[in-house]
């Protein structure tokens, strides 16, 4: 579930939230939900309609992400890798939504918006560093093991980068540290 959906669920009244989860997420029928909540079927249906309206009002209007493994997803991911590896901040920023978010858990800092993200990446990749990427997936999204090439030629992992896509743009970039590499079957370093 997207973070926006979870946030919107927290805003809904309790009964609407319960009906929405039981019907839309867990797949129960209206009569089963009515029995569980001790309400009429009509009341359960009414709660579901109000919950849907409430969510539509609160969820951001986003273009859907390209289908996993689709040509569109692969092309966008390839453009990201190409721009990152070339240190081309302008090309990288062109791939981002205006409200892009960059985070690096567990560090409690986030960068929001193209201008702030551009300055952040200019300090990270615009310094003549050479990166290599090993593709993987995280939560159904395109992801990469990121490796920084050292002067001795060995490429040492800097973490895992996960892209969240919307339409033909990247709306979030999450960079995890080296502690998650093994979960993706990625090594800590790559030979020259």
PDB file of C-alpha atoms in Angstrom:
ATOM      1  CA  UNK A   1       0.000   0.000   0.000  1.00  0.00           C
ATOM      2  CA  UNK A   2       1.212   3.450  -0.743  1.00  0.00           C
ATOM      3  CA  UNK A   3       2.069   5.790   2.090  1.00  0.00           C
ATOM      4  CA  UNK A   4      -0.632   8.154   0.840  1.00  0.00           C
ATOM      5  CA  UNK A   5      -3.262   5.412   1.176  1.00  0.00           C
ATOM      6  CA  UNK A   6      -2.151   4.564   4.709  1.00  0.00           C
ATOM      7  CA  UNK A   7      -2.224   8.248   5.632  1.00  0.00           C
ATOM      8  CA  UNK A   8      -5.698   8.664   4.163  1.00  0.00           C
ATOM      9  CA  UNK A   9      -6.912   5.627   6.094  1.00  0.00           C
ATOM     10  CA  UNK A  10      -5.837   7.295   9.321  1.00  0.00           C
ATOM     11  CA  UNK A  11      -8.021  10.294   8.498  1.00  0.00           C
ATOM     12  CA  UNK A  12     -11.197   8.288   7.821  1.00  0.00           C
ATOM     13  CA  UNK A  13     -13.680   7.716  10.647  1.00  0.00           C
ATOM     14  CA  UNK A  14     -13.309   4.295  12.312  1.00  0.00           C
ATOM     15  CA  UNK A  15     -16.359   2.588  10.778  1.00  0.00           C
ATOM     16  CA  UNK A  16     -15.580   3.843   7.278  1.00  0.00           C
ATOM     17  CA  UNK A  17     -11.999   2.669   7.675  1.00  0.00           C
ATOM     18  CA  UNK A  18     -13.137  -0.756   8.900  1.00  0.00           C
ATOM     19  CA  UNK A  19     -15.583  -1.230   6.024  1.00  0.00           C
ATOM     20  CA  UNK A  20     -13.054  -0.065   3.449  1.00  0.00           C
ATOM     21  CA  UNK A  21     -10.379  -2.461   4.694  1.00  0.00           C
ATOM     22  CA  UNK A  22     -12.781  -5.388   5.020  1.00  0.00           C
ATOM     23  CA  UNK A  23     -14.304  -4.849   1.565  1.00  0.00           C
ATOM     24  CA  UNK A  24     -11.517  -3.380  -0.587  1.00  0.00           C
ATOM     25  CA  UNK A  25      -8.404  -4.874   0.974  1.00  0.00           C
ATOM     26  CA  UNK A  26      -9.569  -8.183   2.440  1.00  0.00           C
ATOM     27  CA  UNK A  27     -12.342  -8.874  -0.076  1.00  0.00           C
ATOM     28  CA  UNK A  28     -15.284  -9.621   2.220  1.00  0.00           C
ATOM     29  CA  UNK A  29     -18.835  -9.374   0.829  1.00  0.00           C
ATOM     30  CA  UNK A  30     -21.209  -6.653   2.010  1.00  0.00           C
ATOM     31  CA  UNK A  31     -23.361  -9.073   4.029  1.00  0.00           C
ATOM     32  CA  UNK A  32     -20.291 -10.485   5.822  1.00  0.00           C
ATOM     33  CA  UNK A  33     -19.075  -6.988   6.708  1.00  0.00           C
ATOM     34  CA  UNK A  34     -22.553  -6.025   7.918  1.00  0.00           C
ATOM     35  CA  UNK A  35     -22.578  -9.062  10.230  1.00  0.00           C
ATOM     36  CA  UNK A  36     -19.100  -8.308  11.573  1.00  0.00           C
ATOM     37  CA  UNK A  37     -19.964  -4.693  12.354  1.00  0.00           C
ATOM     38  CA  UNK A  38     -23.527  -5.388  13.458  1.00  0.00           C
ATOM     39  CA  UNK A  39     -25.057  -3.023  10.889  1.00  0.00           C
ATOM     40  CA  UNK A  40     -27.410  -3.498   7.946  1.00  0.00           C
ATOM     41  CA  UNK A  41     -26.093  -4.325   4.484  1.00  0.00           C
ATOM     42  CA  UNK A  42     -27.350  -0.928   3.272  1.00  0.00           C
ATOM     43  CA  UNK A  43     -25.477   0.784   6.060  1.00  0.00           C
ATOM     44  CA  UNK A  44     -22.283  -1.129   5.244  1.00  0.00           C
ATOM     45  CA  UNK A  45     -22.599  -0.135   1.567  1.00  0.00           C
ATOM     46  CA  UNK A  46     -23.203   3.487   2.540  1.00  0.00           C
ATOM     47  CA  UNK A  47     -20.110   3.477   4.782  1.00  0.00           C
ATOM     48  CA  UNK A  48     -18.052   2.073   1.909  1.00  0.00           C
ATOM     49  CA  UNK A  49     -19.288   4.780  -0.494  1.00  0.00           C
ATOM     50  CA  UNK A  50     -18.455   7.536   1.996  1.00  0.00           C
ATOM     51  CA  UNK A  51     -15.015   6.000   2.628  1.00  0.00           C
ATOM     52  CA  UNK A  52     -14.266   5.915  -1.111  1.00  0.00           C
ATOM     53  CA  UNK A  53     -15.283   9.557  -1.493  1.00  0.00           C
ATOM     54  CA  UNK A  54     -13.175  10.489   1.531  1.00  0.00           C
ATOM     55  CA  UNK A  55     -10.136   8.714   0.073  1.00  0.00           C
ATOM     56  CA  UNK A  56     -10.563  10.308  -3.351  1.00  0.00           C
ATOM     57  CA  UNK A  57     -10.557  13.718  -1.715  1.00  0.00           C
ATOM     58  CA  UNK A  58      -7.406  13.003   0.280  1.00  0.00           C
ATOM     59  CA  UNK A  59      -5.238  10.921  -2.038  1.00  0.00           C
ATOM     60  CA  UNK A  60      -2.866  12.797  -4.336  1.00  0.00           C
ATOM     61  CA  UNK A  61      -3.787  12.630  -7.981  1.00  0.00           C
ATOM     62  CA  UNK A  62      -0.918  10.728  -9.530  1.00  0.00           C
ATOM     63  CA  UNK A  63      -0.347   9.077 -12.837  1.00  0.00           C
ATOM     64  CA  UNK A  64      -0.065   5.324 -12.371  1.00  0.00           C
ATOM     65  CA  UNK A  65       3.402   3.840 -12.336  1.00  0.00           C
ATOM     66  CA  UNK A  66       4.451   1.911 -15.426  1.00  0.00           C
ATOM     67  CA  UNK A  67       3.786  -1.814 -15.172  1.00  0.00           C
ATOM     68  CA  UNK A  68       6.579  -3.790 -13.495  1.00  0.00           C
ATOM     69  CA  UNK A  69       9.216  -4.966 -15.996  1.00  0.00           C
ATOM     70  CA  UNK A  70       7.506  -3.001 -18.796  1.00  0.00           C
ATOM     71  CA  UNK A  71       9.464  -1.226 -21.518  1.00  0.00           C
ATOM     72  CA  UNK A  72       8.399   2.137 -20.020  1.00  0.00           C
ATOM     73  CA  UNK A  73       9.663   1.184 -16.557  1.00  0.00           C
ATOM     74  CA  UNK A  74      12.931  -0.160 -17.929  1.00  0.00           C
ATOM     75  CA  UNK A  75      13.485   2.950 -20.078  1.00  0.00           C
ATOM     76  CA  UNK A  76      12.929   5.312 -17.136  1.00  0.00           C
ATOM     77  CA  UNK A  77      15.233   3.258 -14.890  1.00  0.00           C
ATOM     78  CA  UNK A  78      17.895   3.188 -17.639  1.00  0.00           C
ATOM     79  CA  UNK A  79      17.709   6.986 -18.005  1.00  0.00           C
ATOM     80  CA  UNK A  80      18.164   7.340 -14.242  1.00  0.00           C
ATOM     81  CA  UNK A  81      21.227   5.076 -14.245  1.00  0.00           C
ATOM     82  CA  UNK A  82      22.710   6.834 -17.257  1.00  0.00           C
ATOM     83  CA  UNK A  83      22.261  10.313 -15.742  1.00  0.00           C
ATOM     84  CA  UNK A  84      23.574   9.206 -12.337  1.00  0.00           C
ATOM     85  CA  UNK A  85      26.626   7.455 -13.772  1.00  0.00           C
ATOM     86  CA  UNK A  86      27.426  10.442 -16.012  1.00  0.00           C
ATOM     87  CA  UNK A  87      27.009  12.868 -13.092  1.00  0.00           C
ATOM     88  CA  UNK A  88      24.485  14.716 -15.288  1.00  0.00           C
ATOM     89  CA  UNK A  89      22.415  16.572 -12.682  1.00  0.00           C
ATOM     90  CA  UNK A  90      20.302  18.317 -15.341  1.00  0.00           C
ATOM     91  CA  UNK A  91      19.322  15.003 -16.958  1.00  0.00           C
ATOM     92  CA  UNK A  92      18.667  13.454 -13.543  1.00  0.00           C
ATOM     93  CA  UNK A  93      16.431  16.329 -12.429  1.00  0.00           C
ATOM     94  CA  UNK A  94      14.496  16.147 -15.722  1.00  0.00           C
ATOM     95  CA  UNK A  95      13.354  12.651 -14.699  1.00  0.00           C
ATOM     96  CA  UNK A  96      11.882  13.834 -11.382  1.00  0.00           C
ATOM     97  CA  UNK A  97       8.431  15.087 -10.447  1.00  0.00           C
ATOM     98  CA  UNK A  98       8.306  18.626  -9.068  1.00  0.00           C
ATOM     99  CA  UNK A  99       7.487  17.269  -5.600  1.00  0.00           C
ATOM    100  CA  UNK A 100      10.097  14.476  -5.612  1.00  0.00           C
ATOM    101  CA  UNK A 101      11.216  13.121  -2.237  1.00  0.00           C
ATOM    102  CA  UNK A 102      14.638  11.656  -1.468  1.00  0.00           C
ATOM    103  CA  UNK A 103      15.126   9.764   1.797  1.00  0.00           C
ATOM    104  CA  UNK A 104      17.862   7.597   3.285  1.00  0.00           C
ATOM    105  CA  UNK A 105      16.526   5.503   6.158  1.00  0.00           C
ATOM    106  CA  UNK A 106      17.464   5.206   8.964  1.00  0.00           C
ATOM    107  CA  UNK A 107      18.820   8.768   8.650  1.00  0.00           C
ATOM    108  CA  UNK A 108      15.874  11.012   9.566  1.00  0.00           C
ATOM    109  CA  UNK A 109      16.560  13.533   6.780  1.00  0.00           C
ATOM    110  CA  UNK A 110      14.500  13.976   3.636  1.00  0.00           C
ATOM    111  CA  UNK A 111      14.920  16.222   0.636  1.00  0.00           C
ATOM    112  CA  UNK A 112      11.774  17.537  -1.070  1.00  0.00           C
ATOM    113  CA  UNK A 113      11.398  19.179  -4.453  1.00  0.00           C
ATOM    114  CA  UNK A 114      13.520  19.301  -7.584  1.00  0.00           C
ATOM    115  CA  UNK A 115      15.728  22.247  -6.570  1.00  0.00           C
ATOM    116  CA  UNK A 116      16.678  20.792  -3.193  1.00  0.00           C
ATOM    117  CA  UNK A 117      17.224  17.330  -4.669  1.00  0.00           C
ATOM    118  CA  UNK A 118      19.353  18.813  -7.468  1.00  0.00           C
ATOM    119  CA  UNK A 119      21.638  20.500  -4.922  1.00  0.00           C
ATOM    120  CA  UNK A 120      21.855  17.283  -2.909  1.00  0.00           C
ATOM    121  CA  UNK A 121      22.821  15.162  -5.921  1.00  0.00           C
ATOM    122  CA  UNK A 122      25.257  17.816  -7.176  1.00  0.00           C
ATOM    123  CA  UNK A 123      27.164  17.343  -3.919  1.00  0.00           C
ATOM    124  CA  UNK A 124      26.972  13.546  -4.165  1.00  0.00           C
ATOM    125  CA  UNK A 125      27.537  12.627  -7.799  1.00  0.00           C
ATOM    126  CA  UNK A 126      28.890  15.765  -9.408  1.00  0.00           C
ATOM    127  CA  UNK A 127      32.346  15.307  -7.886  1.00  0.00           C
ATOM    128  CA  UNK A 128      33.946  13.001 -10.473  1.00  0.00           C
ATOM    129  CA  UNK A 129      32.916   9.849  -8.652  1.00  0.00           C
ATOM    130  CA  UNK A 130      32.238   6.765 -10.781  1.00  0.00           C
ATOM    131  CA  UNK A 131      29.244   4.610  -9.885  1.00  0.00           C
ATOM    132  CA  UNK A 132      28.118   1.242 -11.167  1.00  0.00           C
ATOM    133  CA  UNK A 133      24.630  -0.172 -10.656  1.00  0.00           C
ATOM    134  CA  UNK A 134      23.434  -3.741 -10.281  1.00  0.00           C
ATOM    135  CA  UNK A 135      19.681  -3.995 -10.992  1.00  0.00           C
ATOM    136  CA  UNK A 136      17.315  -5.627  -8.520  1.00  0.00           C
ATOM    137  CA  UNK A 137      13.762  -5.006  -7.287  1.00  0.00           C
ATOM    138  CA  UNK A 138      12.339  -3.839  -3.964  1.00  0.00           C
ATOM    139  CA  UNK A 139       8.639  -3.987  -3.149  1.00  0.00           C
ATOM    140  CA  UNK A 140       7.892  -4.459  -6.839  1.00  0.00           C
ATOM    141  CA  UNK A 141       9.825  -1.310  -7.747  1.00  0.00           C
ATOM    142  CA  UNK A 142      13.020  -0.908  -9.742  1.00  0.00           C
ATOM    143  CA  UNK A 143      16.058  -0.818  -7.482  1.00  0.00           C
ATOM    144  CA  UNK A 144      19.824  -0.906  -7.801  1.00  0.00           C
ATOM    145  CA  UNK A 145      22.808  -1.889  -5.766  1.00  0.00           C
ATOM    146  CA  UNK A 146      25.011   1.205  -6.028  1.00  0.00           C
ATOM    147  CA  UNK A 147      28.769   0.715  -6.162  1.00  0.00           C
ATOM    148  CA  UNK A 148      31.416   3.442  -6.018  1.00  0.00           C
ATOM    149  CA  UNK A 149      34.596   2.719  -7.963  1.00  0.00           C
ATOM    150  CA  UNK A 150      37.690   3.157  -5.777  1.00  0.00           C
ATOM    151  CA  UNK A 151      41.124   4.180  -7.158  1.00  0.00           C
ATOM    152  CA  UNK A 152      42.229   0.533  -6.869  1.00  0.00           C
ATOM    153  CA  UNK A 153      39.439  -0.432  -9.295  1.00  0.00           C
ATOM    154  CA  UNK A 154      37.331  -2.278  -6.734  1.00  0.00           C
ATOM    155  CA  UNK A 155      33.716  -1.162  -6.666  1.00  0.00           C
ATOM    156  CA  UNK A 156      32.440  -0.880  -3.089  1.00  0.00           C
ATOM    157  CA  UNK A 157      28.745  -0.836  -2.294  1.00  0.00           C
ATOM    158  CA  UNK A 158      27.265   2.423  -1.098  1.00  0.00           C
ATOM    159  CA  UNK A 159      23.782   0.978  -0.605  1.00  0.00           C
ATOM    160  CA  UNK A 160      20.565   0.138  -2.415  1.00  0.00           C
ATOM    161  CA  UNK A 161      18.615   2.785  -4.335  1.00  0.00           C
ATOM    162  CA  UNK A 162      14.877   2.230  -4.828  1.00  0.00           C
ATOM    163  CA  UNK A 163      12.903   4.256  -7.367  1.00  0.00           C
ATOM    164  CA  UNK A 164       9.208   5.033  -6.945  1.00  0.00           C
ATOM    165  CA  UNK A 165       7.666   5.890 -10.291  1.00  0.00           C
ATOM    166  CA  UNK A 166       4.562   7.797 -11.287  1.00  0.00           C
ATOM    167  CA  UNK A 167       3.680   8.096 -14.949  1.00  0.00           C
ATOM    168  CA  UNK A 168       6.907   8.798 -16.813  1.00  0.00           C
ATOM    169  CA  UNK A 169       8.681  10.379 -13.827  1.00  0.00           C
ATOM    170  CA  UNK A 170      10.390   9.431 -10.568  1.00  0.00           C
ATOM    171  CA  UNK A 171       8.467  10.720  -7.538  1.00  0.00           C
ATOM    172  CA  UNK A 172      10.667   9.240  -4.798  1.00  0.00           C
ATOM    173  CA  UNK A 173      14.178   7.895  -4.394  1.00  0.00           C
ATOM    174  CA  UNK A 174      14.990   5.902  -1.287  1.00  0.00           C
ATOM    175  CA  UNK A 175      18.578   4.969  -0.532  1.00  0.00           C
ATOM    176  CA  UNK A 176      19.192   2.222   2.000  1.00  0.00           C
ATOM    177  CA  UNK A 177      22.613   1.647   3.535  1.00  0.00           C
ATOM    178  CA  UNK A 178      24.816  -1.439   3.089  1.00  0.00           C
ATOM    179  CA  UNK A 179      23.035  -3.379   5.830  1.00  0.00           C
ATOM    180  CA  UNK A 180      20.311  -4.424   3.343  1.00  0.00           C
ATOM    181  CA  UNK A 181      22.617  -5.728   0.583  1.00  0.00           C
ATOM    182  CA  UNK A 182      22.352  -9.384   1.602  1.00  0.00           C
ATOM    183  CA  UNK A 183      18.548  -9.260   1.420  1.00  0.00           C
ATOM    184  CA  UNK A 184      18.907  -8.572  -2.291  1.00  0.00           C
ATOM    185  CA  UNK A 185      21.695 -11.094  -2.854  1.00  0.00           C
ATOM    186  CA  UNK A 186      24.130  -8.247  -3.529  1.00  0.00           C
ATOM    187  CA  UNK A 187      27.816  -8.388  -2.545  1.00  0.00           C
ATOM    188  CA  UNK A 188      29.592  -5.657  -0.563  1.00  0.00           C
ATOM    189  CA  UNK A 189      32.044  -5.155  -3.417  1.00  0.00           C
ATOM    190  CA  UNK A 190      32.473  -5.991  -7.091  1.00  0.00           C
ATOM    191  CA  UNK A 191      35.845  -6.985  -8.550  1.00  0.00           C
ATOM    192  CA  UNK A 192      37.615  -4.748 -11.054  1.00  0.00           C
TER     193      UNK A 192
END
